[in-house]
Short mmCIF file of C-alpha atoms (C1' of nucleotides) in Angstrom, two decimals:
data_model
loop_
_atom_site.label_atom_id
_atom_site.label_comp_id
_atom_site.label_asym_id
_atom_site.label_seq_id
_atom_site.Cartn_x
_atom_site.Cartn_y
_atom_site.Cartn_z
CA MET U 8 -110.55 -115.27 -112.13
CA GLU U 9 -110.76 -118.87 -113.71
CA THR U 10 -114.33 -120.90 -112.94
CA ARG U 11 -112.89 -123.21 -110.94
CA GLU U 12 -110.66 -121.43 -109.33
CA LEU U 13 -113.86 -119.53 -107.53
CA ILE U 14 -115.24 -123.33 -107.12
CA LEU U 15 -112.47 -123.56 -105.03
CA ARG U 16 -111.94 -120.77 -102.78
CA ALA U 17 -116.11 -120.64 -102.82
CA ALA U 18 -115.61 -123.96 -101.23
CA ARG U 19 -113.58 -123.53 -99.29
CA LEU U 20 -114.62 -121.26 -96.95
CA VAL U 21 -118.36 -123.51 -97.13
CA ALA U 22 -115.60 -126.67 -96.24
CA GLN U 23 -114.38 -125.00 -93.60
CA ALA U 24 -117.77 -124.37 -91.68
CA HIS U 25 -120.23 -126.80 -93.12
CA GLY U 26 -117.57 -129.75 -93.67
CA TYR U 27 -117.66 -131.46 -96.89
CA SER U 28 -121.09 -132.49 -95.68
CA GLY U 29 -122.59 -128.80 -96.32
CA LEU U 30 -120.84 -128.56 -99.39
CA ASN U 31 -123.82 -128.05 -102.06
CA PHE U 32 -123.22 -127.49 -105.73
CA ARG U 33 -126.05 -125.75 -106.21
CA ASP U 34 -125.07 -122.89 -102.98
CA LEU U 35 -121.66 -123.09 -104.63
CA ALA U 36 -122.45 -122.56 -108.38
CA LYS U 37 -125.03 -119.72 -106.98
CA GLN U 38 -121.39 -117.71 -105.23
CA VAL U 39 -119.61 -118.59 -108.60
CA GLY U 40 -122.70 -117.45 -110.71
CA ILE U 41 -123.06 -120.30 -113.21
CA LYS U 42 -125.81 -123.48 -112.63
CA SER U 43 -125.04 -126.58 -110.56
CA ALA U 44 -124.50 -128.30 -113.52
CA SER U 45 -121.67 -126.64 -114.28
CA ILE U 46 -119.53 -126.99 -111.74
CA HIS U 47 -120.03 -130.90 -112.76
CA TYR U 48 -117.74 -129.56 -115.89
CA TYR U 49 -114.72 -128.92 -113.42
CA PHE U 50 -115.66 -131.81 -110.54
CA PRO U 51 -116.98 -134.57 -112.43
CA THR U 52 -118.52 -135.65 -108.59
CA LYS U 53 -118.82 -134.59 -104.44
CA GLY U 54 -115.34 -136.64 -104.46
CA ASP U 55 -113.78 -135.17 -107.20
CA LEU U 56 -114.07 -131.50 -105.22
CA GLY U 57 -113.70 -132.53 -101.67
CA ALA U 58 -110.19 -134.45 -102.05
CA ALA U 59 -108.86 -131.13 -105.25
CA LEU U 60 -109.99 -129.07 -101.87
CA ALA U 61 -108.26 -130.96 -99.26
CA LYS U 62 -104.87 -130.97 -101.64
CA ARG U 63 -105.12 -127.18 -102.40
CA TYR U 64 -104.98 -126.91 -98.44
CA THR U 65 -102.39 -128.91 -97.73
CA GLU U 66 -100.51 -127.39 -100.39
CA ASP U 67 -100.96 -123.57 -98.97
CA THR U 68 -99.99 -124.64 -95.71
CA LYS U 69 -97.39 -126.77 -95.97
CA ALA U 70 -96.17 -122.89 -97.90
CA ILE U 71 -97.06 -121.32 -95.20
CA LEU U 72 -95.51 -123.12 -92.68
CA ASP U 73 -92.04 -123.72 -94.73
CA THR U 74 -91.84 -120.08 -94.53
CA CYS U 75 -92.49 -119.96 -90.90
CA LEU U 76 -89.94 -122.75 -90.89
CA MET U 77 -87.32 -120.40 -93.07
CA GLU U 78 -88.18 -117.28 -91.03
CA CYS U 79 -87.75 -118.43 -87.50
CA SER U 80 -84.73 -119.34 -85.73
CA ASN U 81 -86.02 -120.82 -82.34
CA LEU U 82 -88.71 -123.71 -81.55
CA SER U 83 -91.09 -121.30 -79.08
CA GLY U 84 -91.43 -118.55 -82.55
CA CYS U 85 -92.40 -121.42 -85.31
CA LEU U 86 -94.99 -123.09 -82.73
CA GLN U 87 -96.34 -120.10 -81.83
CA GLN U 88 -96.53 -119.40 -85.46
CA TYR U 89 -98.33 -123.04 -85.66
CA THR U 90 -100.54 -122.57 -83.50
CA ASP U 91 -101.18 -118.90 -84.38
CA LEU U 92 -101.62 -120.26 -87.60
CA PHE U 93 -104.80 -122.55 -86.83
CA ARG U 94 -106.29 -119.78 -84.68
CA LYS U 95 -106.60 -117.50 -88.41
CA ALA U 96 -109.56 -120.23 -89.04
CA LEU U 97 -111.44 -119.23 -85.37
CA GLU U 98 -111.11 -115.63 -86.52
CA ASN U 99 -112.25 -115.87 -89.72
CA GLY U 100 -116.03 -116.35 -88.67
CA SER U 101 -115.10 -119.52 -86.69
CA ARG U 102 -114.29 -121.50 -88.48
CA MET U 103 -112.54 -125.18 -88.76
CA CYS U 104 -109.33 -126.12 -89.99
CA LEU U 105 -110.49 -127.78 -93.73
CA CYS U 106 -108.97 -131.44 -92.49
CA GLY U 107 -110.16 -131.28 -88.81
CA PHE U 108 -113.70 -131.27 -89.98
CA MET U 109 -113.29 -133.27 -93.15
CA ALA U 110 -111.56 -135.86 -90.25
CA ALA U 111 -114.70 -136.19 -88.28
CA GLU U 112 -116.71 -136.65 -91.35
CA SER U 113 -114.18 -139.85 -92.07
CA ASP U 114 -117.31 -141.65 -92.64
CA ASP U 115 -119.19 -140.34 -95.62
CA LEU U 116 -115.84 -139.10 -97.26
CA PRO U 117 -115.18 -140.99 -100.69
CA ASP U 118 -111.50 -142.70 -100.32
CA GLU U 119 -109.74 -140.27 -102.64
CA VAL U 120 -111.00 -137.13 -99.84
CA LYS U 121 -110.17 -139.04 -96.63
CA ALA U 122 -106.82 -139.74 -98.48
CA GLU U 123 -106.04 -136.42 -98.95
CA VAL U 124 -106.86 -135.89 -95.03
CA LYS U 125 -104.24 -137.99 -94.52
CA ALA U 126 -102.20 -136.89 -96.37
CA PHE U 127 -102.80 -133.52 -95.06
CA GLY U 128 -101.95 -133.94 -90.76
CA ASP U 129 -98.69 -136.23 -92.40
CA MET U 130 -97.59 -132.88 -93.87
CA ASN U 131 -97.98 -131.13 -90.52
CA ILE U 132 -97.41 -133.86 -88.65
CA ALA U 133 -93.37 -133.86 -90.02
CA TRP U 134 -93.30 -130.37 -90.41
CA LEU U 135 -93.23 -130.39 -86.42
CA GLU U 136 -91.20 -133.34 -86.19
CA LYS U 137 -88.99 -131.18 -88.45
CA VAL U 138 -89.56 -127.95 -86.10
CA LEU U 139 -89.04 -130.40 -82.52
CA ALA U 140 -85.59 -131.90 -84.44
CA ARG U 141 -83.77 -128.86 -84.00
CA VAL U 142 -84.20 -128.48 -80.36
CA ARG U 143 -84.04 -131.63 -79.42
CA SER U 144 -81.79 -133.46 -81.04
CA GLY U 145 -81.48 -135.64 -78.23
CA ALA U 146 -84.86 -136.48 -78.25
CA SER U 147 -85.58 -140.07 -80.18
CA LEU U 148 -87.37 -139.75 -83.05
CA ASN U 149 -90.25 -141.67 -82.06
CA SER U 150 -90.76 -139.42 -79.22
CA ARG U 151 -90.40 -136.28 -81.55
CA LYS U 152 -92.58 -138.61 -83.96
CA ARG U 153 -95.33 -138.40 -80.93
CA GLN U 154 -94.99 -134.80 -79.36
CA ALA U 155 -95.27 -134.33 -83.09
CA MET U 156 -98.74 -136.05 -83.16
CA ALA U 157 -99.85 -134.65 -79.63
CA ILE U 158 -99.16 -131.62 -81.02
CA PHE U 159 -101.81 -131.64 -83.82
CA ALA U 160 -104.14 -132.98 -81.81
CA ALA U 161 -104.19 -130.69 -79.93
CA VAL U 162 -104.75 -127.63 -81.96
CA GLY U 163 -107.37 -129.41 -83.01
CA GLY U 164 -109.59 -130.82 -79.26
CA ALA U 165 -108.44 -126.93 -79.31
CA GLN U 166 -110.54 -125.71 -82.44
CA LEU U 167 -113.24 -128.30 -81.66
CA THR U 168 -113.65 -126.72 -77.84
CA ALA U 169 -113.71 -123.08 -78.98
CA ARG U 170 -116.45 -123.44 -81.73
CA ILE U 171 -118.81 -124.70 -79.96
CA ARG U 172 -118.45 -122.40 -77.42
CA SER U 173 -118.09 -119.98 -79.80
CA ASP U 174 -115.56 -118.17 -77.86
CA ILE U 175 -111.76 -118.16 -79.37
CA THR U 176 -110.22 -117.27 -75.64
CA ALA U 177 -111.21 -120.83 -75.06
CA TYR U 178 -108.85 -121.72 -77.69
CA ASP U 179 -106.24 -119.18 -76.34
CA ILE U 180 -106.82 -120.94 -72.79
CA ILE U 181 -106.11 -123.86 -74.69
CA ILE U 182 -103.29 -123.33 -75.96
CA GLY U 183 -101.91 -121.21 -73.00
CA THR U 184 -102.13 -123.96 -71.38
CA TYR U 185 -100.18 -126.95 -73.28
CA GLN U 186 -97.41 -124.59 -73.83
CA ARG U 187 -97.41 -123.86 -70.00
CA CYS U 188 -97.25 -127.41 -69.50
CA GLU U 189 -99.65 -127.61 -66.81
CA TRP U 190 -100.15 -130.86 -67.84
CA PHE U 191 -102.15 -134.02 -66.99
CA PHE U 192 -99.51 -135.17 -64.40
CA SER U 193 -97.39 -133.18 -61.99
CA GLU U 194 -93.86 -134.41 -61.99
CA SER U 195 -94.49 -137.15 -58.58
CA GLU U 196 -98.29 -137.76 -60.31
CA ARG U 197 -96.41 -139.46 -63.58
CA ALA U 198 -94.06 -142.22 -61.59
CA ARG U 199 -96.61 -144.00 -61.25
CA ILE U 200 -98.43 -143.79 -64.35
CA ARG U 201 -98.83 -147.13 -66.01
CA PRO U 202 -97.39 -146.03 -70.05
CA ARG U 203 -99.44 -147.49 -72.98
CA GLY U 204 -100.24 -149.36 -76.07
CA MET R 26 -138.83 -151.97 -75.58
CA GLU R 27 -140.67 -148.53 -76.88
CA THR R 28 -140.30 -146.97 -79.80
CA ARG R 29 -139.11 -143.70 -78.76
CA GLU R 30 -135.80 -145.78 -76.93
CA LEU R 31 -135.32 -147.22 -79.83
CA ILE R 32 -134.72 -145.08 -82.11
CA LEU R 33 -132.53 -142.11 -78.97
CA ARG R 34 -130.61 -145.90 -79.88
CA ALA R 35 -130.08 -145.68 -83.32
CA ALA R 36 -129.84 -141.85 -83.61
CA ARG R 37 -126.39 -142.34 -81.08
CA LEU R 38 -125.02 -144.85 -83.18
CA VAL R 39 -125.86 -143.09 -86.62
CA ALA R 40 -124.83 -139.82 -85.41
CA GLN R 41 -121.18 -141.04 -83.51
CA ALA R 42 -120.16 -141.87 -86.84
CA HIS R 43 -121.94 -139.76 -89.39
CA GLY R 44 -122.21 -136.37 -87.04
CA TYR R 45 -125.98 -134.98 -86.55
CA SER R 46 -126.42 -133.84 -90.60
CA GLY R 47 -125.87 -137.56 -90.97
CA LEU R 48 -128.99 -138.43 -89.25
CA ASN R 49 -132.05 -138.59 -91.45
CA PHE R 50 -135.41 -140.25 -90.46
CA ARG R 51 -135.98 -142.41 -93.32
CA ASP R 52 -132.66 -144.85 -92.30
CA LEU R 53 -133.17 -144.04 -89.00
CA ALA R 54 -137.16 -145.09 -89.33
CA LYS R 55 -135.68 -148.88 -91.19
CA GLN R 56 -133.47 -149.85 -88.43
CA VAL R 57 -136.26 -148.92 -85.95
CA GLY R 58 -139.37 -150.76 -88.30
CA ILE R 59 -141.54 -147.57 -88.92
CA LYS R 60 -141.83 -145.62 -91.30
CA SER R 61 -139.80 -141.80 -91.45
CA ALA R 62 -143.43 -139.17 -90.66
CA SER R 63 -143.51 -141.44 -87.01
CA ILE R 64 -140.61 -140.57 -86.04
CA HIS R 65 -142.23 -137.10 -86.20
CA TYR R 66 -144.83 -137.75 -83.82
CA TYR R 67 -141.82 -138.56 -81.41
CA PHE R 68 -139.91 -135.66 -82.10
CA PRO R 69 -141.08 -132.83 -84.18
CA THR R 70 -138.10 -131.85 -85.90
CA LYS R 71 -134.63 -132.82 -86.50
CA GLY R 72 -133.42 -130.10 -83.74
CA ASP R 73 -135.67 -131.86 -80.94
CA LEU R 74 -133.93 -135.14 -82.02
CA GLY R 75 -130.74 -134.15 -81.85
CA ALA R 76 -131.39 -132.36 -79.12
CA ALA R 77 -133.01 -135.58 -76.87
CA LEU R 78 -130.29 -137.58 -78.33
CA ALA R 79 -126.77 -135.06 -77.11
CA LYS R 80 -129.02 -134.10 -73.56
CA ARG R 81 -129.48 -137.89 -73.47
CA TYR R 82 -125.29 -138.63 -73.76
CA THR R 83 -124.39 -136.11 -71.28
CA GLU R 84 -126.78 -137.70 -68.64
CA ASP R 85 -125.28 -141.20 -69.64
CA THR R 86 -121.75 -140.14 -69.33
CA LYS R 87 -121.72 -138.13 -66.35
CA ALA R 88 -123.43 -141.03 -64.85
CA ILE R 89 -120.08 -142.88 -66.04
CA LEU R 90 -117.73 -140.80 -64.65
CA ASP R 91 -119.47 -139.80 -61.09
CA THR R 92 -119.28 -143.54 -60.86
CA CYS R 93 -115.73 -143.31 -61.58
CA LEU R 94 -115.19 -140.36 -59.31
CA MET R 95 -116.75 -142.41 -56.65
CA GLU R 96 -114.38 -145.34 -56.78
CA CYS R 97 -111.33 -144.26 -57.83
CA SER R 98 -108.73 -142.82 -55.03
CA ASN R 99 -106.37 -141.50 -56.91
CA LEU R 100 -105.44 -138.29 -60.09
CA SER R 101 -104.04 -141.07 -62.74
CA GLY R 102 -106.33 -143.53 -62.19
CA CYS R 103 -109.76 -140.79 -62.83
CA LEU R 104 -108.26 -139.92 -65.56
CA GLN R 105 -107.01 -142.71 -66.95
CA GLN R 106 -110.76 -144.15 -66.38
CA TYR R 107 -111.74 -140.62 -68.44
CA THR R 108 -108.90 -140.59 -72.02
CA ASP R 109 -110.13 -144.61 -71.05
CA LEU R 110 -114.60 -143.89 -72.37
CA PHE R 111 -113.51 -141.58 -74.91
CA ARG R 112 -110.78 -144.31 -76.68
CA LYS R 113 -114.32 -146.89 -75.97
CA ALA R 114 -116.20 -144.74 -79.09
CA LEU R 115 -113.32 -145.89 -81.63
CA GLU R 116 -113.17 -148.75 -80.10
CA ASN R 117 -116.64 -149.13 -80.97
CA GLY R 118 -116.70 -149.00 -85.35
CA SER R 119 -114.61 -145.64 -84.97
CA ARG R 120 -116.63 -143.23 -84.12
CA MET R 121 -116.38 -140.40 -82.11
CA CYS R 122 -117.98 -138.61 -79.34
CA LEU R 123 -121.36 -137.53 -80.22
CA CYS R 124 -120.10 -134.06 -78.71
CA GLY R 125 -117.48 -133.88 -80.35
CA PHE R 126 -118.72 -134.48 -83.77
CA MET R 127 -121.46 -131.96 -83.34
CA ALA R 128 -118.87 -129.18 -82.25
CA ALA R 129 -117.80 -129.65 -85.43
CA GLU R 130 -120.88 -129.43 -86.90
CA SER R 131 -121.78 -126.34 -85.24
CA ASP R 132 -122.52 -124.13 -87.18
CA ASP R 133 -125.63 -126.08 -88.93
CA LEU R 134 -127.07 -127.24 -85.17
CA PRO R 135 -130.73 -125.40 -84.38
CA ASP R 136 -130.32 -123.22 -80.85
CA GLU R 137 -132.03 -126.16 -79.21
CA VAL R 138 -128.99 -128.88 -80.32
CA LYS R 139 -125.96 -126.11 -79.70
CA ALA R 140 -127.13 -125.81 -76.12
CA GLU R 141 -127.35 -129.28 -75.35
CA VAL R 142 -123.50 -129.97 -76.88
CA LYS R 143 -122.27 -127.60 -74.78
CA ALA R 144 -123.65 -128.23 -71.22
CA PHE R 145 -121.60 -131.48 -72.78
CA GLY R 146 -118.25 -129.70 -72.41
CA ASP R 147 -119.31 -127.49 -69.51
CA MET R 148 -120.36 -130.59 -67.77
CA ASN R 149 -116.99 -132.72 -68.86
CA ILE R 150 -115.28 -129.94 -67.97
CA ALA R 151 -117.08 -129.62 -64.33
CA TRP R 152 -116.52 -133.06 -63.60
CA LEU R 153 -112.42 -132.63 -64.07
CA GLU R 154 -112.27 -129.35 -62.15
CA LYS R 155 -113.87 -131.81 -59.84
CA VAL R 156 -111.64 -134.74 -59.94
CA LEU R 157 -107.83 -132.42 -60.46
CA ALA R 158 -109.37 -130.08 -56.78
CA ARG R 159 -108.98 -133.59 -55.00
CA VAL R 160 -105.20 -133.48 -56.01
CA ARG R 161 -104.37 -129.99 -56.39
CA SER R 162 -105.83 -128.23 -53.93
CA GLY R 163 -103.04 -126.10 -54.05
CA ALA R 164 -102.99 -125.23 -57.63
CA SER R 165 -105.41 -121.82 -58.25
CA LEU R 166 -109.49 -122.16 -59.26
CA ASN R 167 -108.31 -120.50 -62.92
CA SER R 168 -105.84 -122.56 -63.07
CA ARG R 169 -108.07 -125.78 -62.64
CA LYS R 170 -110.27 -124.67 -65.14
CA ARG R 171 -107.57 -124.34 -67.75
CA GLN R 172 -106.36 -127.55 -66.76
CA ALA R 173 -109.72 -129.10 -67.09
CA MET R 174 -110.35 -127.55 -70.94
CA ALA R 175 -106.90 -128.80 -71.66
CA ILE R 176 -107.79 -131.86 -71.45
CA PHE R 177 -110.60 -131.91 -72.72
CA ALA R 178 -109.95 -130.23 -75.89
CA ALA R 179 -106.77 -133.17 -75.75
CA VAL R 180 -109.31 -135.90 -76.16
CA GLY R 181 -111.23 -134.59 -78.94
CA GLY R 182 -108.16 -134.29 -80.66
CA ALA R 183 -106.86 -137.26 -80.38
CA GLN R 184 -110.05 -139.26 -81.44
CA LEU R 185 -110.06 -136.05 -84.52
CA THR R 186 -106.50 -137.69 -85.33
CA ALA R 187 -106.76 -141.46 -85.10
CA ARG R 188 -110.27 -141.12 -87.28
CA ILE R 189 -109.05 -139.64 -90.03
CA ARG R 190 -105.75 -142.08 -89.44
CA SER R 191 -107.96 -144.93 -88.79
CA ASP R 192 -105.43 -146.58 -85.73
CA ILE R 193 -106.82 -146.41 -82.79
CA THR R 194 -102.80 -146.81 -82.11
CA ALA R 195 -102.44 -142.85 -83.13
CA TYR R 196 -104.69 -142.18 -79.36
CA ASP R 197 -102.64 -144.07 -77.24
CA ILE R 198 -99.92 -142.70 -78.75
CA ILE R 199 -101.45 -139.03 -78.32
CA ILE R 200 -102.76 -139.42 -75.10
CA GLY R 201 -99.80 -141.15 -73.77
CA THR R 202 -98.10 -138.11 -74.40
CA TYR R 203 -99.88 -136.16 -72.62
CA GLN R 204 -99.39 -138.32 -69.62
CA ARG R 205 -95.95 -138.12 -70.03
CA CYS R 206 -95.95 -134.54 -70.72
CA GLU R 207 -93.69 -134.58 -72.93
CA TRP R 208 -95.25 -131.20 -74.21
CA PHE R 209 -94.76 -128.93 -76.67
CA PHE R 210 -91.71 -126.64 -74.60
CA SER R 211 -89.14 -128.49 -72.40
CA GLU R 212 -88.29 -126.49 -68.87
CA SER R 213 -85.66 -124.13 -69.63
CA GLU R 214 -87.44 -123.13 -72.85
CA ARG R 215 -90.83 -122.70 -71.39
CA ALA R 216 -89.36 -119.60 -69.43
CA ARG R 217 -88.58 -117.60 -73.17
CA ILE R 218 -92.46 -117.62 -73.81
CA ARG R 219 -94.77 -115.14 -73.84
CA PRO R 220 -97.82 -116.56 -71.93
CA ARG R 221 -100.75 -115.35 -74.65
CA GLY R 222 -104.62 -113.65 -74.28
"C1'" DA E 2 -114.06 -125.95 -123.96
"C1'" DC E 3 -117.52 -124.88 -120.98
"C1'" DC E 4 -122.02 -123.77 -120.07
"C1'" DT E 5 -127.82 -125.39 -119.59
"C1'" DG E 6 -132.53 -127.56 -118.70
"C1'" DA E 7 -134.28 -131.33 -116.90
"C1'" DA E 8 -134.92 -135.66 -115.43
"C1'" DC E 9 -133.40 -138.75 -111.34
"C1'" DA E 10 -133.40 -141.13 -106.35
"C1'" DC E 11 -132.93 -139.13 -102.22
"C1'" DC E 12 -133.50 -135.86 -98.24
"C1'" DG E 13 -136.35 -133.42 -93.32
"C1'" DT E 14 -141.04 -131.61 -93.29
"C1'" DT E 15 -146.29 -131.57 -92.87
"C1'" DC E 16 -150.94 -132.58 -93.09
"C1'" DA E 17 -155.23 -134.85 -93.99
"C1'" DA E 18 -156.32 -139.55 -93.05
"C1'" DG E 19 -156.73 -143.75 -90.84
"C1'" DT E 20 -156.66 -147.01 -86.36
"C1'" DA W 8 -152.20 -142.65 -79.65
"C1'" DC W 9 -150.05 -143.66 -82.14
"C1'" DC W 10 -148.97 -145.07 -87.75
"C1'" DT W 11 -148.98 -144.02 -92.55
"C1'" DG W 12 -149.07 -142.39 -97.86
"C1'" DA W 13 -148.40 -138.28 -100.64
"C1'" DA W 14 -146.40 -134.30 -101.53
"C1'" DC W 15 -142.92 -130.17 -101.98
"C1'" DA W 16 -138.73 -128.12 -101.44
"C1'" DC W 17 -134.31 -129.69 -101.22
"C1'" DC W 18 -130.29 -132.36 -102.57
"C1'" DG W 19 -125.79 -134.75 -106.09
"C1'" DT W 20 -125.92 -137.30 -110.88
"C1'" DT W 21 -126.53 -137.43 -114.91
"C1'" DC W 22 -126.94 -136.71 -119.82
"C1'" DA W 23 -128.83 -134.20 -123.98
"C1'" DA W 24 -128.66 -130.38 -125.68
"C1'" DG W 25 -126.82 -126.12 -126.32
"C1'" DT W 26 -123.28 -122.03 -126.97
#
DNA sequence: ACCTGAACACCGTTCAAGT
DNA sequence: ACCTGAACACCGTTCAAGT
């Protein structure tokens, strides 16, 4: 396999466990079998590597999600596959979504990386909107957009919680609770709430 | 103010923006007006600093939440104050919950820090269970525990999403959606779902 | 085209030395 | 009790030099 590809694959696993700041050229080089200075031939700066990493991650994820969308006919199947996809990161050494981790590191990301991480979120939300549009054509565009954002945020939060507890069942419990909609307020409680923003 | 206190205050703001890995003794020392080697007098290792930081953060948060619990009579008011508290971090320079950030960094945290970050989650979930118990005495203990975990995870995910979008209104939209329970499935859709785990 | 060693300013940590 | 300078192995980056 090409060196550039080997670097990206190794870097992805490292970044999903240790974040952008946890990436370092010397260890990466050791894994690939070259010297750290050589990585700069493919990725001049760490920012270039981070941006390429996030972009590739978005492409790969989009390909998987689009396949889901084609194969799944019902909403619950699609969303189950969506949450299962994020579960896989946890299964793989309690790793996180690459861009979820980088979202936390936002302040320390070079602009080009930040843009790619945001693009990952945009892609996810757009995909979720498409899924929701299939079965909730009645709901307004804005309402579906809000729901898409909420679902995207939820899997990130569930990953975070499962990660610190070193317990993947926490992810299942949280996602399961969302799915069953045992949420903030009961029907009667909700009537009393002033919406925000 | 005592030097130790000044270090903790400066470190908290840094860690909420750059995480545990973003903490560095030299910058911290500069802010406090001493040399980096002097910080080791108060916190022998970076792990000691991180653990003290997370512990203090938990204590401070618990004090605020317990005051809420005493003053608020209804569920929606309590939970609104809860989500507002996490909103404040975003208001303050788009910062994150200290332990939310550290949860992502889990793999790189010394054990003593990891334990304190987990303790923050436990405290939050216990508090939320107490709130839910007030108005949902009908629900089972386990059900309330699951809801508490879900709410805790949700604010973390909402922070993450708002942070990468550099847009605090994303937080409001997401939290608002949870509160209105426009969630994963409609009533009829939910009937078709096989629960997980 | 692809790789390297050596240098730079930066990190946490240690420690002998100061007051 | 509290602080410091100097040293160490580590980081990303640069660059002249190799094939």
